PDB file of N, CA and C in Angstrom:
ATOM      1  N   MET F   1     -78.989 -38.217  -9.495  1.00 71.00           N
ATOM      2  CA  MET F   1     -79.006 -37.161 -10.486  1.00 71.00           C
ATOM      3  C   MET F   1     -79.110 -35.789  -9.805  1.00 71.00           C
ATOM      4  N   ARG F   2     -79.908 -35.711  -8.761  1.00 74.00           N
ATOM      5  CA  ARG F   2     -80.069 -34.446  -8.046  1.00 74.00           C
ATOM      6  C   ARG F   2     -78.747 -34.010  -7.429  1.00 74.00           C
ATOM      7  N   ARG F   3     -78.060 -34.937  -6.780  1.00 76.00           N
ATOM      8  CA  ARG F   3     -76.773 -34.620  -6.164  1.00 76.00           C
ATOM      9  C   ARG F   3     -75.758 -34.228  -7.236  1.00 76.00           C
ATOM     10  N   PHE F   4     -75.799 -34.896  -8.375  1.00 75.00           N
ATOM     11  CA  PHE F   4     -74.904 -34.557  -9.483  1.00 75.00           C
ATOM     12  C   PHE F   4     -75.144 -33.116  -9.921  1.00 75.00           C
ATOM     13  N   TYR F   5     -76.393 -32.739 -10.108  1.00 71.00           N
ATOM     14  CA  TYR F   5     -76.737 -31.378 -10.512  1.00 71.00           C
ATOM     15  C   TYR F   5     -76.306 -30.366  -9.461  1.00 71.00           C
ATOM     16  N   GLN F   6     -76.524 -30.678  -8.194  1.00 71.00           N
ATOM     17  CA  GLN F   6     -76.153 -29.751  -7.126  1.00 71.00           C
ATOM     18  C   GLN F   6     -74.639 -29.568  -7.047  1.00 71.00           C
ATOM     19  N   THR F   7     -73.899 -30.608  -7.325  1.00 74.00           N
ATOM     20  CA  THR F   7     -72.448 -30.550  -7.238  1.00 74.00           C
ATOM     21  C   THR F   7     -71.816 -29.934  -8.475  1.00 74.00           C
ATOM     22  N   TYR F   8     -72.287 -30.334  -9.634  1.00 68.00           N
ATOM     23  CA  TYR F   8     -71.711 -29.875 -10.902  1.00 68.00           C
ATOM     24  C   TYR F   8     -72.715 -29.007 -11.640  1.00 68.00           C
ATOM     25  N   GLN F   9     -72.987 -27.842 -11.078  1.00 64.00           N
ATOM     26  CA  GLN F   9     -73.938 -26.943 -11.707  1.00 64.00           C
ATOM     27  C   GLN F   9     -73.345 -26.343 -12.975  1.00 64.00           C
ATOM     28  N   ILE F  10     -74.098 -25.516 -13.618  1.00 59.00           N
ATOM     29  CA  ILE F  10     -73.734 -24.965 -14.919  1.00 59.00           C
ATOM     30  C   ILE F  10     -72.373 -24.270 -14.904  1.00 59.00           C
ATOM     31  N   GLN F  11     -71.984 -23.637 -13.791  1.00 52.00           N
ATOM     32  CA  GLN F  11     -70.714 -22.933 -13.735  1.00 52.00           C
ATOM     33  C   GLN F  11     -69.525 -23.878 -13.911  1.00 52.00           C
ATOM     34  N   GLN F  12     -69.673 -25.112 -13.544  1.00 57.00           N
ATOM     35  CA  GLN F  12     -68.563 -26.059 -13.592  1.00 57.00           C
ATOM     36  C   GLN F  12     -68.822 -27.093 -14.682  1.00 57.00           C
ATOM     37  N   THR F  13     -67.865 -27.246 -15.554  1.00 61.00           N
ATOM     38  CA  THR F  13     -67.987 -28.201 -16.648  1.00 61.00           C
ATOM     39  C   THR F  13     -67.480 -29.556 -16.210  1.00 61.00           C
ATOM     40  N   VAL F  14     -68.214 -30.586 -16.514  1.00 62.00           N
ATOM     41  CA  VAL F  14     -67.758 -31.938 -16.190  1.00 62.00           C
ATOM     42  C   VAL F  14     -66.913 -32.460 -17.346  1.00 62.00           C
ATOM     43  N   SER F  15     -65.989 -33.310 -17.002  1.00 66.00           N
ATOM     44  CA  SER F  15     -65.084 -33.853 -18.009  1.00 66.00           C
ATOM     45  C   SER F  15     -65.718 -35.042 -18.719  1.00 66.00           C
ATOM     46  N   VAL F  16     -65.519 -35.091 -20.025  1.00 75.00           N
ATOM     47  CA  VAL F  16     -65.983 -36.245 -20.786  1.00 75.00           C
ATOM     48  C   VAL F  16     -64.986 -37.398 -20.669  1.00 75.00           C
ATOM     49  N   LYS F  17     -63.859 -37.144 -19.990  1.00 83.00           N
ATOM     50  CA  LYS F  17     -62.842 -38.178 -19.810  1.00 83.00           C
ATOM     51  C   LYS F  17     -63.204 -39.150 -18.694  1.00 83.00           C
ATOM     52  N   LEU F  18     -64.227 -38.821 -17.916  1.00 88.00           N
ATOM     53  CA  LEU F  18     -64.663 -39.698 -16.832  1.00 88.00           C
ATOM     54  C   LEU F  18     -66.023 -40.287 -17.150  1.00 88.00           C
ATOM     55  N   SER F  19     -66.234 -41.481 -16.663  1.00 90.00           N
ATOM     56  CA  SER F  19     -67.512 -42.150 -16.892  1.00 90.00           C
ATOM     57  C   SER F  19     -68.524 -41.742 -15.823  1.00 90.00           C
ATOM     58  N   TRP F  20     -69.760 -42.108 -16.066  1.00 88.00           N
ATOM     59  CA  TRP F  20     -70.811 -41.878 -15.080  1.00 88.00           C
ATOM     60  C   TRP F  20     -70.462 -42.590 -13.771  1.00 88.00           C
ATOM     61  N   SER F  21     -69.858 -43.756 -13.849  1.00 93.00           N
ATOM     62  CA  SER F  21     -69.454 -44.497 -12.639  1.00 93.00           C
ATOM     63  C   SER F  21     -68.431 -43.710 -11.836  1.00 93.00           C
ATOM     64  N   HIS F  22     -67.517 -43.029 -12.508  1.00 94.00           N
ATOM     65  CA  HIS F  22     -66.547 -42.186 -11.806  1.00 94.00           C
ATOM     66  C   HIS F  22     -67.283 -41.087 -11.033  1.00 94.00           C
ATOM     67  N   TYR F  23     -68.219 -40.426 -11.711  1.00 90.00           N
ATOM     68  CA  TYR F  23     -68.944 -39.342 -11.053  1.00 90.00           C
ATOM     69  C   TYR F  23     -69.812 -39.849  -9.899  1.00 90.00           C
ATOM     70  N   CYS F  24     -70.404 -41.009 -10.044  1.00 91.00           N
ATOM     71  CA  CYS F  24     -71.185 -41.587  -8.938  1.00 91.00           C
ATOM     72  C   CYS F  24     -70.293 -41.824  -7.728  1.00 91.00           C
ATOM     73  N   GLU F  25     -69.091 -42.315  -7.965  1.00 95.00           N
ATOM     74  CA  GLU F  25     -68.142 -42.538  -6.870  1.00 95.00           C
ATOM     75  C   GLU F  25     -67.675 -41.211  -6.275  1.00 95.00           C
ATOM     76  N   LEU F  26     -67.381 -40.238  -7.104  1.00 94.00           N
ATOM     77  CA  LEU F  26     -66.941 -38.932  -6.616  1.00 94.00           C
ATOM     78  C   LEU F  26     -68.012 -38.244  -5.784  1.00 94.00           C
ATOM     79  N   LEU F  27     -69.275 -38.457  -6.137  1.00 91.00           N
ATOM     80  CA  LEU F  27     -70.359 -37.810  -5.402  1.00 91.00           C
ATOM     81  C   LEU F  27     -70.523 -38.348  -3.986  1.00 91.00           C
ATOM     82  N   THR F  28     -69.882 -39.461  -3.665  1.00 93.00           N
ATOM     83  CA  THR F  28     -69.941 -39.986  -2.303  1.00 93.00           C
ATOM     84  C   THR F  28     -69.008 -39.208  -1.373  1.00 93.00           C
ATOM     85  N   ILE F  29     -68.157 -38.359  -1.939  1.00 95.00           N
ATOM     86  CA  ILE F  29     -67.202 -37.563  -1.159  1.00 95.00           C
ATOM     87  C   ILE F  29     -67.823 -36.200  -0.874  1.00 95.00           C
ATOM     88  N   SER F  30     -68.044 -35.895   0.390  1.00 92.00           N
ATOM     89  CA  SER F  30     -68.714 -34.643   0.744  1.00 92.00           C
ATOM     90  C   SER F  30     -67.787 -33.425   0.711  1.00 92.00           C
ATOM     91  N   ASP F  31     -66.506 -33.608   0.979  1.00 94.00           N
ATOM     92  CA  ASP F  31     -65.541 -32.509   0.983  1.00 94.00           C
ATOM     93  C   ASP F  31     -65.219 -32.108  -0.461  1.00 94.00           C
ATOM     94  N   ALA F  32     -65.512 -30.858  -0.810  1.00 90.00           N
ATOM     95  CA  ALA F  32     -65.341 -30.395  -2.194  1.00 90.00           C
ATOM     96  C   ALA F  32     -63.882 -30.435  -2.643  1.00 90.00           C
ATOM     97  N   ASP F  33     -62.944 -30.062  -1.774  1.00 94.00           N
ATOM     98  CA  ASP F  33     -61.526 -30.087  -2.139  1.00 94.00           C
ATOM     99  C   ASP F  33     -61.054 -31.512  -2.398  1.00 94.00           C
ATOM    100  N   LYS F  34     -61.477 -32.403  -1.550  1.00 96.00           N
ATOM    101  CA  LYS F  34     -61.106 -33.811  -1.682  1.00 96.00           C
ATOM    102  C   LYS F  34     -61.692 -34.394  -2.967  1.00 96.00           C
ATOM    103  N   ARG F  35     -62.959 -34.097  -3.231  1.00 93.00           N
ATOM    104  CA  ARG F  35     -63.617 -34.585  -4.446  1.00 93.00           C
ATOM    105  C   ARG F  35     -62.914 -34.037  -5.689  1.00 93.00           C
ATOM    106  N   SER F  36     -62.558 -32.758  -5.658  1.00 91.00           N
ATOM    107  CA  SER F  36     -61.867 -32.130  -6.779  1.00 91.00           C
ATOM    108  C   SER F  36     -60.502 -32.777  -7.003  1.00 91.00           C
ATOM    109  N   PHE F  37     -59.797 -33.073  -5.915  1.00 96.00           N
ATOM    110  CA  PHE F  37     -58.498 -33.738  -6.020  1.00 96.00           C
ATOM    111  C   PHE F  37     -58.633 -35.076  -6.744  1.00 96.00           C
ATOM    112  N   TYR F  38     -59.574 -35.898  -6.297  1.00 97.00           N
ATOM    113  CA  TYR F  38     -59.748 -37.214  -6.910  1.00 97.00           C
ATOM    114  C   TYR F  38     -60.230 -37.109  -8.356  1.00 97.00           C
ATOM    115  N   GLU F  39     -61.050 -36.116  -8.646  1.00 93.00           N
ATOM    116  CA  GLU F  39     -61.523 -35.923 -10.019  1.00 93.00           C
ATOM    117  C   GLU F  39     -60.341 -35.582 -10.933  1.00 93.00           C
ATOM    118  N   LYS F  40     -59.510 -34.628 -10.506  1.00 94.00           N
ATOM    119  CA  LYS F  40     -58.356 -34.222 -11.312  1.00 94.00           C
ATOM    120  C   LYS F  40     -57.357 -35.367 -11.473  1.00 94.00           C
ATOM    121  N   GLU F  41     -57.099 -36.082 -10.393  1.00 96.00           N
ATOM    122  CA  GLU F  41     -56.159 -37.200 -10.466  1.00 96.00           C
ATOM    123  C   GLU F  41     -56.687 -38.312 -11.369  1.00 96.00           C
ATOM    124  N   SER F  42     -57.980 -38.544 -11.328  1.00 96.00           N
ATOM    125  CA  SER F  42     -58.588 -39.564 -12.192  1.00 96.00           C
ATOM    126  C   SER F  42     -58.367 -39.221 -13.660  1.00 96.00           C
ATOM    127  N   ILE F  43     -58.552 -37.954 -13.978  1.00 93.00           N
ATOM    128  CA  ILE F  43     -58.382 -37.509 -15.364  1.00 93.00           C
ATOM    129  C   ILE F  43     -56.906 -37.545 -15.761  1.00 93.00           C
ATOM    130  N   ASN F  44     -56.052 -36.930 -14.940  1.00 95.00           N
ATOM    131  CA  ASN F  44     -54.629 -36.811 -15.277  1.00 95.00           C
ATOM    132  C   ASN F  44     -53.914 -38.158 -15.319  1.00 95.00           C
ATOM    133  N   SER F  45     -54.309 -39.063 -14.435  1.00 96.00           N
ATOM    134  CA  SER F  45     -53.635 -40.360 -14.351  1.00 96.00           C
ATOM    135  C   SER F  45     -54.358 -41.457 -15.124  1.00 96.00           C
ATOM    136  N   GLY F  46     -55.536 -41.149 -15.657  1.00 95.00           N
ATOM    137  CA  GLY F  46     -56.294 -42.139 -16.420  1.00 95.00           C
ATOM    138  C   GLY F  46     -56.783 -43.303 -15.573  1.00 95.00           C
ATOM    139  N   TRP F  47     -57.190 -42.997 -14.336  1.00 96.00           N
ATOM    140  CA  TRP F  47     -57.642 -44.054 -13.429  1.00 96.00           C
ATOM    141  C   TRP F  47     -58.942 -44.689 -13.910  1.00 96.00           C
ATOM    142  N   SER F  48     -58.999 -45.982 -13.820  1.00 96.00           N
ATOM    143  CA  SER F  48     -60.258 -46.699 -14.027  1.00 96.00           C
ATOM    144  C   SER F  48     -61.110 -46.478 -12.778  1.00 96.00           C
ATOM    145  N   ILE F  49     -62.359 -46.874 -12.833  1.00 97.00           N
ATOM    146  CA  ILE F  49     -63.220 -46.741 -11.655  1.00 97.00           C
ATOM    147  C   ILE F  49     -62.685 -47.600 -10.517  1.00 97.00           C
ATOM    148  N   ARG F  50     -62.155 -48.749 -10.834  1.00 97.00           N
ATOM    149  CA  ARG F  50     -61.568 -49.623  -9.816  1.00 97.00           C
ATOM    150  C   ARG F  50     -60.378 -48.939  -9.132  1.00 97.00           C
ATOM    151  N   GLU F  51     -59.528 -48.275  -9.917  1.00 98.00           N
ATOM    152  CA  GLU F  51     -58.364 -47.577  -9.362  1.00 98.00           C
ATOM    153  C   GLU F  51     -58.805 -46.373  -8.528  1.00 98.00           C
ATOM    154  N   LEU F  52     -59.802 -45.655  -8.987  1.00 97.00           N
ATOM    155  CA  LEU F  52     -60.334 -44.532  -8.211  1.00 97.00           C
ATOM    156  C   LEU F  52     -60.826 -45.008  -6.852  1.00 97.00           C
ATOM    157  N   LYS F  53     -61.603 -46.073  -6.832  1.00 98.00           N
ATOM    158  CA  LYS F  53     -62.099 -46.607  -5.566  1.00 98.00           C
ATOM    159  C   LYS F  53     -60.953 -47.035  -4.665  1.00 98.00           C
ATOM    160  N   ARG F  54     -59.923 -47.634  -5.249  1.00 98.00           N
ATOM    161  CA  ARG F  54     -58.767 -48.071  -4.458  1.00 98.00           C
ATOM    162  C   ARG F  54     -58.042 -46.874  -3.845  1.00 98.00           C
ATOM    163  N   GLN F  55     -57.858 -45.834  -4.627  1.00 97.00           N
ATOM    164  CA  GLN F  55     -57.167 -44.645  -4.121  1.00 97.00           C
ATOM    165  C   GLN F  55     -57.972 -43.955  -3.015  1.00 97.00           C
ATOM    166  N   ILE F  56     -59.281 -43.924  -3.160  1.00 97.00           N
ATOM    167  CA  ILE F  56     -60.127 -43.338  -2.114  1.00 97.00           C
ATOM    168  C   ILE F  56     -60.061 -44.186  -0.853  1.00 97.00           C
ATOM    169  N   SER F  57     -60.158 -45.491  -1.006  1.00 97.00           N
ATOM    170  CA  SER F  57     -60.160 -46.383   0.161  1.00 97.00           C
ATOM    171  C   SER F  57     -58.825 -46.399   0.892  1.00 97.00           C
ATOM    172  N   THR F  58     -57.732 -46.083   0.177  1.00 97.00           N
ATOM    173  CA  THR F  58     -56.425 -46.036   0.836  1.00 97.00           C
ATOM    174  C   THR F  58     -56.066 -44.613   1.272  1.00 97.00           C
ATOM    175  N   SER F  59     -57.022 -43.698   1.182  1.00 96.00           N
ATOM    176  CA  SER F  59     -56.877 -42.320   1.681  1.00 96.00           C
ATOM    177  C   SER F  59     -55.692 -41.576   1.067  1.00 96.00           C
ATOM    178  N   LEU F  60     -55.546 -41.653  -0.229  1.00 97.00           N
ATOM    179  CA  LEU F  60     -54.454 -40.964  -0.905  1.00 97.00           C
ATOM    180  C   LEU F  60     -54.450 -39.471  -0.584  1.00 97.00           C
ATOM    181  N   TYR F  61     -55.588 -38.836  -0.626  1.00 96.00           N
ATOM    182  CA  TYR F  61     -55.692 -37.395  -0.378  1.00 96.00           C
ATOM    183  C   TYR F  61     -55.145 -37.042   1.005  1.00 96.00           C
ATOM    184  N   GLU F  62     -55.584 -37.758   2.025  1.00 95.00           N
ATOM    185  CA  GLU F  62     -55.142 -37.476   3.391  1.00 95.00           C
ATOM    186  C   GLU F  62     -53.645 -37.767   3.557  1.00 95.00           C
ATOM    187  N   ARG F  63     -53.180 -38.837   2.948  1.00 93.00           N
ATOM    188  CA  ARG F  63     -51.755 -39.187   3.050  1.00 93.00           C
ATOM    189  C   ARG F  63     -50.883 -38.106   2.414  1.00 93.00           C
ATOM    190  N   LEU F  64     -51.322 -37.556   1.296  1.00 93.00           N
ATOM    191  CA  LEU F  64     -50.557 -36.485   0.659  1.00 93.00           C
ATOM    192  C   LEU F  64     -50.577 -35.219   1.507  1.00 93.00           C
ATOM    193  N   LEU F  65     -51.703 -34.915   2.116  1.00 90.00           N
ATOM    194  CA  LEU F  65     -51.763 -33.753   3.007  1.00 90.00           C
ATOM    195  C   LEU F  65     -50.820 -33.931   4.191  1.00 90.00           C
ATOM    196  N   LEU F  66     -50.806 -35.115   4.765  1.00 89.00           N
ATOM    197  CA  LEU F  66     -49.923 -35.385   5.895  1.00 89.00           C
ATOM    198  C   LEU F  66     -48.453 -35.280   5.484  1.00 89.00           C
ATOM    199  N   SER F  67     -48.133 -35.765   4.306  1.00 87.00           N
ATOM    200  CA  SER F  67     -46.739 -35.714   3.854  1.00 87.00           C
ATOM    201  C   SER F  67     -46.283 -34.279   3.587  1.00 87.00           C
ATOM    202  N   GLU F  68     -47.235 -33.404   3.291  1.00 80.00           N
ATOM    203  CA  GLU F  68     -46.916 -31.989   3.070  1.00 80.00           C
ATOM    204  C   GLU F  68     -47.053 -31.185   4.360  1.00 80.00           C
ATOM    205  N   GLY F  69     -47.493 -31.816   5.449  1.00 70.00           N
ATOM    206  CA  GLY F  69     -47.655 -31.134   6.723  1.00 70.00           C
ATOM    207  C   GLY F  69     -48.825 -30.192   6.787  1.00 70.00           C
ATOM    208  N   GLN F  70     -49.850 -30.412   5.957  1.00 59.00           N
ATOM    209  CA  GLN F  70     -51.002 -29.523   5.907  1.00 59.00           C
ATOM    210  C   GLN F  70     -52.229 -30.068   6.616  1.00 59.00           C
ATOM    211  N   CYS F  71     -52.150 -31.249   7.133  1.00 53.00           N
ATOM    212  CA  CYS F  71     -53.314 -31.854   7.762  1.00 53.00           C
ATOM    213  C   CYS F  71     -53.208 -31.659   9.274  1.00 53.00           C
ATOM    214  N   ASP F  72     -54.319 -31.337   9.924  1.00 54.00           N
ATOM    215  CA  ASP F  72     -54.333 -31.046  11.358  1.00 54.00           C
ATOM    216  C   ASP F  72     -54.433 -32.282  12.227  1.00 54.00           C
ATOM    217  N   ARG F  73     -54.266 -33.451  11.679  1.00 48.00           N
ATOM    218  CA  ARG F  73     -54.453 -34.665  12.469  1.00 48.00           C
ATOM    219  C   ARG F  73     -53.235 -35.024  13.238  1.00 48.00           C
TER     220      ARG F  73
END
């Protein structure tokens, strides 16, 4: 709960389209841009918590950055 409050303070509204399980999973991501990407994709694509975990584990964010040539790896 503390991490949730620190991440999603009053300035930022949380979506009612995601479950508490989605937010618990998102809070494991320390990079704010990466977390925001997965949050938006979860909402826009209607990902279940299982699908969100799968996309994180397969590094969708990093793969998209690499395909756009924006990742320094």
